[in-house]
């Protein structure tokens, strides 16, 4: 659990040893943990940075471990605050990108081109991927379409040494055809991650050109091909924020050790708490209404709540919201 909170293995060993034997010196801790004195000193530095270690008032010159009830709770609170700030930054970036793209689509200046229809979009995507030299990044909300997964140019680009990072929503983990494609992508050197909520659909090639939907609600209407550095940089920044908080394929989305909530459950609580209906929250997360209600029933059971309203109160009291 301590490693999941950001402690290194040796830092966790030193912390546990200090809790068991308060007042132990570096040599004693090194012998107990099977570490070198230098590793114990590095563990002290790490614990001090995380505010899990403080100077002893009873024994000057010695350090004492902060109790888990206080220290780990503070760590969780800081991590939750950082995560909330990243979510807010991502939401602001998403809104800014949407405004820029909408303005670009309306102006239709020489820096962008409207591609009408899914066939025109796929043709341009094939051209971009075929000509890619360094990197292809993409965010794909919802369930991945089989015809998009079968695109051969993805593997051709990987075979040429082009880096590929692809971000999907967590719901794709339940689809066998996606796993077949994703593991093939991984075997060719690509990277795949998932998150409960991701930015709008986008493909960015060589950090210089991008395709974004004309209408995020109906991607079959077409896309805007942009090459203006400011817009591409904003799209890439939005992608990077989502990528940094996503879970690599093969890893299970971790539960919060303090609440037992998965990332999807926490995001669902946040959306419903913000006033979204089951249908709207499900659309945002790529979940069916039935799945949304199943998640809420599970959360209510864990909270011992008999109504949504009571669940909201108890979730807020426990710091889940």
PDB file of C-alpha atoms in Angstrom, residues 72-309:
ATOM      1  CA  UNK A  72      -0.730   8.824   5.302  1.00  0.00           C
ATOM      2  CA  UNK A  73      -4.024  10.702   5.553  1.00  0.00           C
ATOM      3  CA  UNK A  74      -2.161  13.927   4.761  1.00  0.00           C
ATOM      4  CA  UNK A  75      -0.448  12.238   1.792  1.00  0.00           C
ATOM      5  CA  UNK A  76      -3.786  11.055   0.429  1.00  0.00           C
ATOM      6  CA  UNK A  77      -5.283  14.509   0.869  1.00  0.00           C
ATOM      7  CA  UNK A  78      -2.393  16.098  -1.045  1.00  0.00           C
ATOM      8  CA  UNK A  79      -2.633  13.526  -3.831  1.00  0.00           C
ATOM      9  CA  UNK A  80      -6.388  14.020  -4.108  1.00  0.00           C
ATOM     10  CA  UNK A  81      -5.913  17.798  -4.280  1.00  0.00           C
ATOM     11  CA  UNK A  82      -3.280  17.375  -7.011  1.00  0.00           C
ATOM     12  CA  UNK A  83      -5.578  15.024  -8.940  1.00  0.00           C
ATOM     13  CA  UNK A  84      -8.490  17.461  -8.648  1.00  0.00           C
ATOM     14  CA  UNK A  85      -6.237  20.260  -9.904  1.00  0.00           C
ATOM     15  CA  UNK A  86      -5.151  18.134 -12.889  1.00  0.00           C
ATOM     16  CA  UNK A  87      -8.799  17.339 -13.687  1.00  0.00           C
ATOM     17  CA  UNK A  88      -9.664  21.038 -13.526  1.00  0.00           C
ATOM     18  CA  UNK A  89      -6.701  21.881 -15.751  1.00  0.00           C
ATOM     19  CA  UNK A  90      -7.732  19.180 -18.208  1.00  0.00           C
ATOM     20  CA  UNK A  91     -11.309  20.485 -18.290  1.00  0.00           C
ATOM     21  CA  UNK A  92     -10.064  24.036 -18.904  1.00  0.00           C
ATOM     22  CA  UNK A  93      -7.709  22.829 -21.652  1.00  0.00           C
ATOM     23  CA  UNK A  94     -10.507  20.833 -23.266  1.00  0.00           C
ATOM     24  CA  UNK A  95     -12.775  23.879 -23.298  1.00  0.00           C
ATOM     25  CA  UNK A  96     -10.015  26.102 -24.704  1.00  0.00           C
ATOM     26  CA  UNK A  97      -9.210  23.601 -27.443  1.00  0.00           C
ATOM     27  CA  UNK A  98     -12.885  23.258 -28.348  1.00  0.00           C
ATOM     28  CA  UNK A  99     -13.171  27.045 -28.706  1.00  0.00           C
ATOM     29  CA  UNK A 100     -10.027  27.283 -30.827  1.00  0.00           C
ATOM     30  CA  UNK A 101     -11.118  24.454 -33.106  1.00  0.00           C
ATOM     31  CA  UNK A 102     -14.608  25.922 -33.478  1.00  0.00           C
ATOM     32  CA  UNK A 103     -13.156  29.316 -34.375  1.00  0.00           C
ATOM     33  CA  UNK A 104     -10.795  27.648 -36.810  1.00  0.00           C
ATOM     34  CA  UNK A 105     -13.597  25.728 -38.477  1.00  0.00           C
ATOM     35  CA  UNK A 106     -15.635  28.904 -38.883  1.00  0.00           C
ATOM     36  CA  UNK A 107     -12.817  30.984 -40.312  1.00  0.00           C
ATOM     37  CA  UNK A 108     -11.622  28.273 -42.722  1.00  0.00           C
ATOM     38  CA  UNK A 109      -8.351  30.104 -43.325  1.00  0.00           C
ATOM     39  CA  UNK A 110      -5.468  28.554 -45.249  1.00  0.00           C
ATOM     40  CA  UNK A 111      -4.098  26.772 -42.151  1.00  0.00           C
ATOM     41  CA  UNK A 112      -6.955  24.237 -41.921  1.00  0.00           C
ATOM     42  CA  UNK A 113      -9.065  22.052 -44.155  1.00  0.00           C
ATOM     43  CA  UNK A 114     -12.551  20.646 -43.611  1.00  0.00           C
ATOM     44  CA  UNK A 115     -12.848  16.967 -44.464  1.00  0.00           C
ATOM     45  CA  UNK A 116     -16.489  16.014 -44.972  1.00  0.00           C
ATOM     46  CA  UNK A 117     -17.556  12.441 -44.324  1.00  0.00           C
ATOM     47  CA  UNK A 118     -15.857   9.472 -42.727  1.00  0.00           C
ATOM     48  CA  UNK A 119     -14.219   8.303 -45.962  1.00  0.00           C
ATOM     49  CA  UNK A 120     -12.429  11.643 -46.432  1.00  0.00           C
ATOM     50  CA  UNK A 121     -11.245  11.519 -42.824  1.00  0.00           C
ATOM     51  CA  UNK A 122      -9.897   7.970 -43.140  1.00  0.00           C
ATOM     52  CA  UNK A 123      -8.130   8.801 -46.382  1.00  0.00           C
ATOM     53  CA  UNK A 124      -6.384  11.789 -44.798  1.00  0.00           C
ATOM     54  CA  UNK A 125      -5.544   9.760 -41.698  1.00  0.00           C
ATOM     55  CA  UNK A 126      -3.929   7.096 -43.869  1.00  0.00           C
ATOM     56  CA  UNK A 127      -1.892   9.774 -45.650  1.00  0.00           C
ATOM     57  CA  UNK A 128      -0.753  11.337 -42.372  1.00  0.00           C
ATOM     58  CA  UNK A 129       0.217   8.022 -40.774  1.00  0.00           C
ATOM     59  CA  UNK A 130       2.028   6.881 -43.902  1.00  0.00           C
ATOM     60  CA  UNK A 131       4.065  10.094 -43.908  1.00  0.00           C
ATOM     61  CA  UNK A 132       4.692  10.162 -40.144  1.00  0.00           C
ATOM     62  CA  UNK A 133       8.364  10.375 -39.172  1.00  0.00           C
ATOM     63  CA  UNK A 134       8.588  10.593 -35.380  1.00  0.00           C
ATOM     64  CA  UNK A 135       5.342  10.233 -33.442  1.00  0.00           C
ATOM     65  CA  UNK A 136       1.610   9.541 -33.682  1.00  0.00           C
ATOM     66  CA  UNK A 137      -0.604  10.285 -30.670  1.00  0.00           C
ATOM     67  CA  UNK A 138      -4.328   9.739 -30.486  1.00  0.00           C
ATOM     68  CA  UNK A 139      -7.249   9.979 -28.057  1.00  0.00           C
ATOM     69  CA  UNK A 140     -10.346   7.921 -28.853  1.00  0.00           C
ATOM     70  CA  UNK A 141     -13.411   8.256 -26.583  1.00  0.00           C
ATOM     71  CA  UNK A 142     -16.046   5.550 -26.553  1.00  0.00           C
ATOM     72  CA  UNK A 143     -15.730   2.034 -27.909  1.00  0.00           C
ATOM     73  CA  UNK A 144     -13.113   1.617 -30.625  1.00  0.00           C
ATOM     74  CA  UNK A 145     -14.578   0.690 -34.007  1.00  0.00           C
ATOM     75  CA  UNK A 146     -13.294  -2.540 -35.540  1.00  0.00           C
ATOM     76  CA  UNK A 147     -12.618  -0.885 -38.906  1.00  0.00           C
ATOM     77  CA  UNK A 148     -10.416   1.736 -37.227  1.00  0.00           C
ATOM     78  CA  UNK A 149      -8.480  -0.894 -35.294  1.00  0.00           C
ATOM     79  CA  UNK A 150      -7.757  -2.809 -38.486  1.00  0.00           C
ATOM     80  CA  UNK A 151      -5.869   0.152 -40.025  1.00  0.00           C
ATOM     81  CA  UNK A 152      -2.638  -1.347 -41.378  1.00  0.00           C
ATOM     82  CA  UNK A 153      -0.803   1.982 -41.505  1.00  0.00           C
ATOM     83  CA  UNK A 154      -0.527   1.964 -37.696  1.00  0.00           C
ATOM     84  CA  UNK A 155       1.729  -1.083 -37.741  1.00  0.00           C
ATOM     85  CA  UNK A 156       3.607   0.096 -40.813  1.00  0.00           C
ATOM     86  CA  UNK A 157       4.475   3.312 -38.955  1.00  0.00           C
ATOM     87  CA  UNK A 158       5.623   1.361 -35.894  1.00  0.00           C
ATOM     88  CA  UNK A 159       7.792  -0.854 -38.075  1.00  0.00           C
ATOM     89  CA  UNK A 160       9.476   2.303 -39.420  1.00  0.00           C
ATOM     90  CA  UNK A 161      10.366   3.339 -35.865  1.00  0.00           C
ATOM     91  CA  UNK A 162       7.578   5.887 -35.383  1.00  0.00           C
ATOM     92  CA  UNK A 163       6.529   6.178 -31.715  1.00  0.00           C
ATOM     93  CA  UNK A 164       2.803   5.661 -31.095  1.00  0.00           C
ATOM     94  CA  UNK A 165       0.811   6.555 -27.977  1.00  0.00           C
ATOM     95  CA  UNK A 166      -2.911   5.820 -27.943  1.00  0.00           C
ATOM     96  CA  UNK A 167      -5.435   6.737 -25.256  1.00  0.00           C
ATOM     97  CA  UNK A 168      -8.812   5.023 -24.866  1.00  0.00           C
ATOM     98  CA  UNK A 169     -11.589   5.067 -22.290  1.00  0.00           C
ATOM     99  CA  UNK A 170     -11.641   2.381 -19.600  1.00  0.00           C
ATOM    100  CA  UNK A 171     -14.736   0.780 -21.116  1.00  0.00           C
ATOM    101  CA  UNK A 172     -12.698  -0.693 -24.003  1.00  0.00           C
ATOM    102  CA  UNK A 173     -11.081  -3.079 -21.521  1.00  0.00           C
ATOM    103  CA  UNK A 174     -14.320  -5.080 -21.664  1.00  0.00           C
ATOM    104  CA  UNK A 175     -14.100  -5.711 -25.423  1.00  0.00           C
ATOM    105  CA  UNK A 176     -12.158  -8.720 -26.727  1.00  0.00           C
ATOM    106  CA  UNK A 177     -11.552  -7.263 -30.205  1.00  0.00           C
ATOM    107  CA  UNK A 178      -9.845  -4.256 -28.615  1.00  0.00           C
ATOM    108  CA  UNK A 179      -7.543  -6.421 -26.515  1.00  0.00           C
ATOM    109  CA  UNK A 180      -6.458  -8.354 -29.596  1.00  0.00           C
ATOM    110  CA  UNK A 181      -5.557  -5.125 -31.387  1.00  0.00           C
ATOM    111  CA  UNK A 182      -3.994  -3.443 -28.355  1.00  0.00           C
ATOM    112  CA  UNK A 183      -1.688  -6.338 -27.517  1.00  0.00           C
ATOM    113  CA  UNK A 184      -0.613  -6.498 -31.135  1.00  0.00           C
ATOM    114  CA  UNK A 185       0.131  -2.769 -30.928  1.00  0.00           C
ATOM    115  CA  UNK A 186       2.142  -3.294 -27.741  1.00  0.00           C
ATOM    116  CA  UNK A 187       4.104  -6.133 -29.332  1.00  0.00           C
ATOM    117  CA  UNK A 188       5.174  -3.720 -32.094  1.00  0.00           C
ATOM    118  CA  UNK A 189       6.415  -1.136 -29.574  1.00  0.00           C
ATOM    119  CA  UNK A 190       3.327   1.066 -29.232  1.00  0.00           C
ATOM    120  CA  UNK A 191       1.932   2.374 -25.934  1.00  0.00           C
ATOM    121  CA  UNK A 192      -1.714   2.109 -24.873  1.00  0.00           C
ATOM    122  CA  UNK A 193      -3.385   3.638 -21.819  1.00  0.00           C
ATOM    123  CA  UNK A 194      -6.962   4.055 -20.631  1.00  0.00           C
ATOM    124  CA  UNK A 195      -8.787   6.517 -18.345  1.00  0.00           C
ATOM    125  CA  UNK A 196     -12.402   6.991 -17.192  1.00  0.00           C
ATOM    126  CA  UNK A 197     -12.720  10.267 -19.120  1.00  0.00           C
ATOM    127  CA  UNK A 198     -10.454  11.460 -21.924  1.00  0.00           C
ATOM    128  CA  UNK A 199     -10.328  14.544 -24.192  1.00  0.00           C
ATOM    129  CA  UNK A 200     -12.254  14.751 -27.433  1.00  0.00           C
ATOM    130  CA  UNK A 201     -11.192  12.509 -30.305  1.00  0.00           C
ATOM    131  CA  UNK A 202      -7.917  13.688 -31.827  1.00  0.00           C
ATOM    132  CA  UNK A 203      -4.964  12.336 -33.804  1.00  0.00           C
ATOM    133  CA  UNK A 204      -1.699  14.299 -33.795  1.00  0.00           C
ATOM    134  CA  UNK A 205       1.135  13.428 -36.171  1.00  0.00           C
ATOM    135  CA  UNK A 206       4.747  14.526 -35.649  1.00  0.00           C
ATOM    136  CA  UNK A 207       3.503  17.250 -33.263  1.00  0.00           C
ATOM    137  CA  UNK A 208       2.799  19.306 -36.382  1.00  0.00           C
ATOM    138  CA  UNK A 209      -0.572  18.214 -37.808  1.00  0.00           C
ATOM    139  CA  UNK A 210      -3.815  17.132 -36.197  1.00  0.00           C
ATOM    140  CA  UNK A 211      -7.275  15.838 -37.042  1.00  0.00           C
ATOM    141  CA  UNK A 212     -10.216  16.771 -34.803  1.00  0.00           C
ATOM    142  CA  UNK A 213     -13.937  16.106 -35.351  1.00  0.00           C
ATOM    143  CA  UNK A 214     -16.111  18.843 -36.823  1.00  0.00           C
ATOM    144  CA  UNK A 215     -18.817  17.635 -34.442  1.00  0.00           C
ATOM    145  CA  UNK A 216     -17.615  15.651 -31.393  1.00  0.00           C
ATOM    146  CA  UNK A 217     -21.142  14.262 -30.989  1.00  0.00           C
ATOM    147  CA  UNK A 218     -21.083  12.754 -34.497  1.00  0.00           C
ATOM    148  CA  UNK A 219     -17.576  12.072 -35.763  1.00  0.00           C
ATOM    149  CA  UNK A 220     -18.908  10.644 -39.036  1.00  0.00           C
ATOM    150  CA  UNK A 221     -19.709  14.174 -40.226  1.00  0.00           C
ATOM    151  CA  UNK A 222     -16.036  14.839 -40.830  1.00  0.00           C
ATOM    152  CA  UNK A 223     -12.953  16.422 -39.342  1.00  0.00           C
ATOM    153  CA  UNK A 224     -10.813  19.511 -39.425  1.00  0.00           C
ATOM    154  CA  UNK A 225      -7.188  19.037 -40.480  1.00  0.00           C
ATOM    155  CA  UNK A 226      -5.101  21.698 -38.732  1.00  0.00           C
ATOM    156  CA  UNK A 227      -1.415  22.523 -38.930  1.00  0.00           C
ATOM    157  CA  UNK A 228      -1.228  25.842 -37.088  1.00  0.00           C
ATOM    158  CA  UNK A 229       1.390  25.491 -34.298  1.00  0.00           C
ATOM    159  CA  UNK A 230      -0.752  27.183 -31.642  1.00  0.00           C
ATOM    160  CA  UNK A 231      -3.734  24.881 -32.131  1.00  0.00           C
ATOM    161  CA  UNK A 232      -1.606  21.735 -32.443  1.00  0.00           C
ATOM    162  CA  UNK A 233       0.318  22.667 -29.275  1.00  0.00           C
ATOM    163  CA  UNK A 234      -2.955  23.170 -27.349  1.00  0.00           C
ATOM    164  CA  UNK A 235      -4.290  19.816 -28.548  1.00  0.00           C
ATOM    165  CA  UNK A 236      -1.049  18.099 -27.587  1.00  0.00           C
ATOM    166  CA  UNK A 237      -1.046  19.715 -24.131  1.00  0.00           C
ATOM    167  CA  UNK A 238      -4.598  18.490 -23.531  1.00  0.00           C
ATOM    168  CA  UNK A 239      -3.560  14.987 -24.612  1.00  0.00           C
ATOM    169  CA  UNK A 240      -0.474  14.979 -22.356  1.00  0.00           C
ATOM    170  CA  UNK A 241      -2.526  15.933 -19.291  1.00  0.00           C
ATOM    171  CA  UNK A 242      -4.898  13.026 -19.880  1.00  0.00           C
ATOM    172  CA  UNK A 243      -2.042  10.633 -20.736  1.00  0.00           C
ATOM    173  CA  UNK A 244      -0.162  11.372 -17.508  1.00  0.00           C
ATOM    174  CA  UNK A 245      -3.131  10.325 -15.343  1.00  0.00           C
ATOM    175  CA  UNK A 246      -4.156   7.297 -17.445  1.00  0.00           C
ATOM    176  CA  UNK A 247      -3.420   3.640 -16.624  1.00  0.00           C
ATOM    177  CA  UNK A 248      -1.205   1.561 -18.974  1.00  0.00           C
ATOM    178  CA  UNK A 249      -2.898  -1.394 -20.600  1.00  0.00           C
ATOM    179  CA  UNK A 250      -2.130  -4.529 -18.638  1.00  0.00           C
ATOM    180  CA  UNK A 251      -2.419  -2.677 -15.330  1.00  0.00           C
ATOM    181  CA  UNK A 252      -5.675  -2.658 -13.436  1.00  0.00           C
ATOM    182  CA  UNK A 253      -7.064   0.759 -12.616  1.00  0.00           C
ATOM    183  CA  UNK A 254      -6.046   1.003  -8.951  1.00  0.00           C
ATOM    184  CA  UNK A 255      -8.502   1.500  -6.155  1.00  0.00           C
ATOM    185  CA  UNK A 256      -7.945   4.445  -3.858  1.00  0.00           C
ATOM    186  CA  UNK A 257      -6.612   2.781  -0.663  1.00  0.00           C
ATOM    187  CA  UNK A 258      -8.538   5.257   1.484  1.00  0.00           C
ATOM    188  CA  UNK A 259     -11.946   4.903  -0.204  1.00  0.00           C
ATOM    189  CA  UNK A 260     -11.855   1.702  -2.260  1.00  0.00           C
ATOM    190  CA  UNK A 261     -13.112   3.688  -5.264  1.00  0.00           C
ATOM    191  CA  UNK A 262     -11.822   3.055  -8.759  1.00  0.00           C
ATOM    192  CA  UNK A 263     -11.110   5.984 -11.043  1.00  0.00           C
ATOM    193  CA  UNK A 264     -14.368   5.372 -12.909  1.00  0.00           C
ATOM    194  CA  UNK A 265     -16.408   5.292  -9.698  1.00  0.00           C
ATOM    195  CA  UNK A 266     -14.827   8.485  -8.395  1.00  0.00           C
ATOM    196  CA  UNK A 267     -15.475  10.277 -11.704  1.00  0.00           C
ATOM    197  CA  UNK A 268     -19.074   8.998 -11.707  1.00  0.00           C
ATOM    198  CA  UNK A 269     -19.647  10.380  -8.207  1.00  0.00           C
ATOM    199  CA  UNK A 270     -18.186  13.709  -9.283  1.00  0.00           C
ATOM    200  CA  UNK A 271     -20.413  13.931 -12.380  1.00  0.00           C
ATOM    201  CA  UNK A 272     -23.594  12.951 -10.562  1.00  0.00           C
ATOM    202  CA  UNK A 273     -22.700  15.312  -7.721  1.00  0.00           C
ATOM    203  CA  UNK A 274     -22.373  18.092 -10.310  1.00  0.00           C
ATOM    204  CA  UNK A 275     -25.996  17.484 -11.314  1.00  0.00           C
ATOM    205  CA  UNK A 276     -25.649  15.302 -14.414  1.00  0.00           C
ATOM    206  CA  UNK A 277     -28.306  12.676 -15.016  1.00  0.00           C
ATOM    207  CA  UNK A 278     -27.458   8.980 -15.225  1.00  0.00           C
ATOM    208  CA  UNK A 279     -27.750   9.224 -19.005  1.00  0.00           C
ATOM    209  CA  UNK A 280     -25.461  12.272 -19.292  1.00  0.00           C
ATOM    210  CA  UNK A 281     -22.869  10.832 -16.885  1.00  0.00           C
ATOM    211  CA  UNK A 282     -22.932   7.552 -18.783  1.00  0.00           C
ATOM    212  CA  UNK A 283     -22.327   9.327 -22.085  1.00  0.00           C
ATOM    213  CA  UNK A 284     -19.359  11.204 -20.599  1.00  0.00           C
ATOM    214  CA  UNK A 285     -17.844   7.964 -19.274  1.00  0.00           C
ATOM    215  CA  UNK A 286     -18.853   5.775 -22.197  1.00  0.00           C
ATOM    216  CA  UNK A 287     -21.082   3.638 -19.939  1.00  0.00           C
ATOM    217  CA  UNK A 288     -24.625   2.419 -20.395  1.00  0.00           C
ATOM    218  CA  UNK A 289     -27.327   3.691 -18.040  1.00  0.00           C
ATOM    219  CA  UNK A 290     -27.569   0.181 -16.602  1.00  0.00           C
ATOM    220  CA  UNK A 291     -23.842   0.171 -15.809  1.00  0.00           C
ATOM    221  CA  UNK A 292     -24.064   3.628 -14.217  1.00  0.00           C
ATOM    222  CA  UNK A 293     -26.854   2.417 -11.951  1.00  0.00           C
ATOM    223  CA  UNK A 294     -24.945  -0.764 -11.118  1.00  0.00           C
ATOM    224  CA  UNK A 295     -21.925   1.303 -10.074  1.00  0.00           C
ATOM    225  CA  UNK A 296     -24.125   3.570  -7.948  1.00  0.00           C
ATOM    226  CA  UNK A 297     -25.811   0.575  -6.288  1.00  0.00           C
ATOM    227  CA  UNK A 298     -22.374  -0.769  -5.348  1.00  0.00           C
ATOM    228  CA  UNK A 299     -21.271   2.608  -3.967  1.00  0.00           C
ATOM    229  CA  UNK A 300     -24.498   2.992  -1.985  1.00  0.00           C
ATOM    230  CA  UNK A 301     -24.033  -0.470  -0.498  1.00  0.00           C
ATOM    231  CA  UNK A 302     -20.477   0.374   0.598  1.00  0.00           C
ATOM    232  CA  UNK A 303     -21.710   3.627   2.145  1.00  0.00           C
ATOM    233  CA  UNK A 304     -24.678   1.967   3.839  1.00  0.00           C
ATOM    234  CA  UNK A 305     -26.987   4.459   2.117  1.00  0.00           C
ATOM    235  CA  UNK A 306     -30.617   3.819   1.194  1.00  0.00           C
ATOM    236  CA  UNK A 307     -30.970   6.723  -1.265  1.00  0.00           C
ATOM    237  CA  UNK A 308     -28.875   8.727  -3.719  1.00  0.00           C
ATOM    238  CA  UNK A 309     -29.258  11.793  -1.504  1.00  0.00           C
TER     239      UNK A 309
END
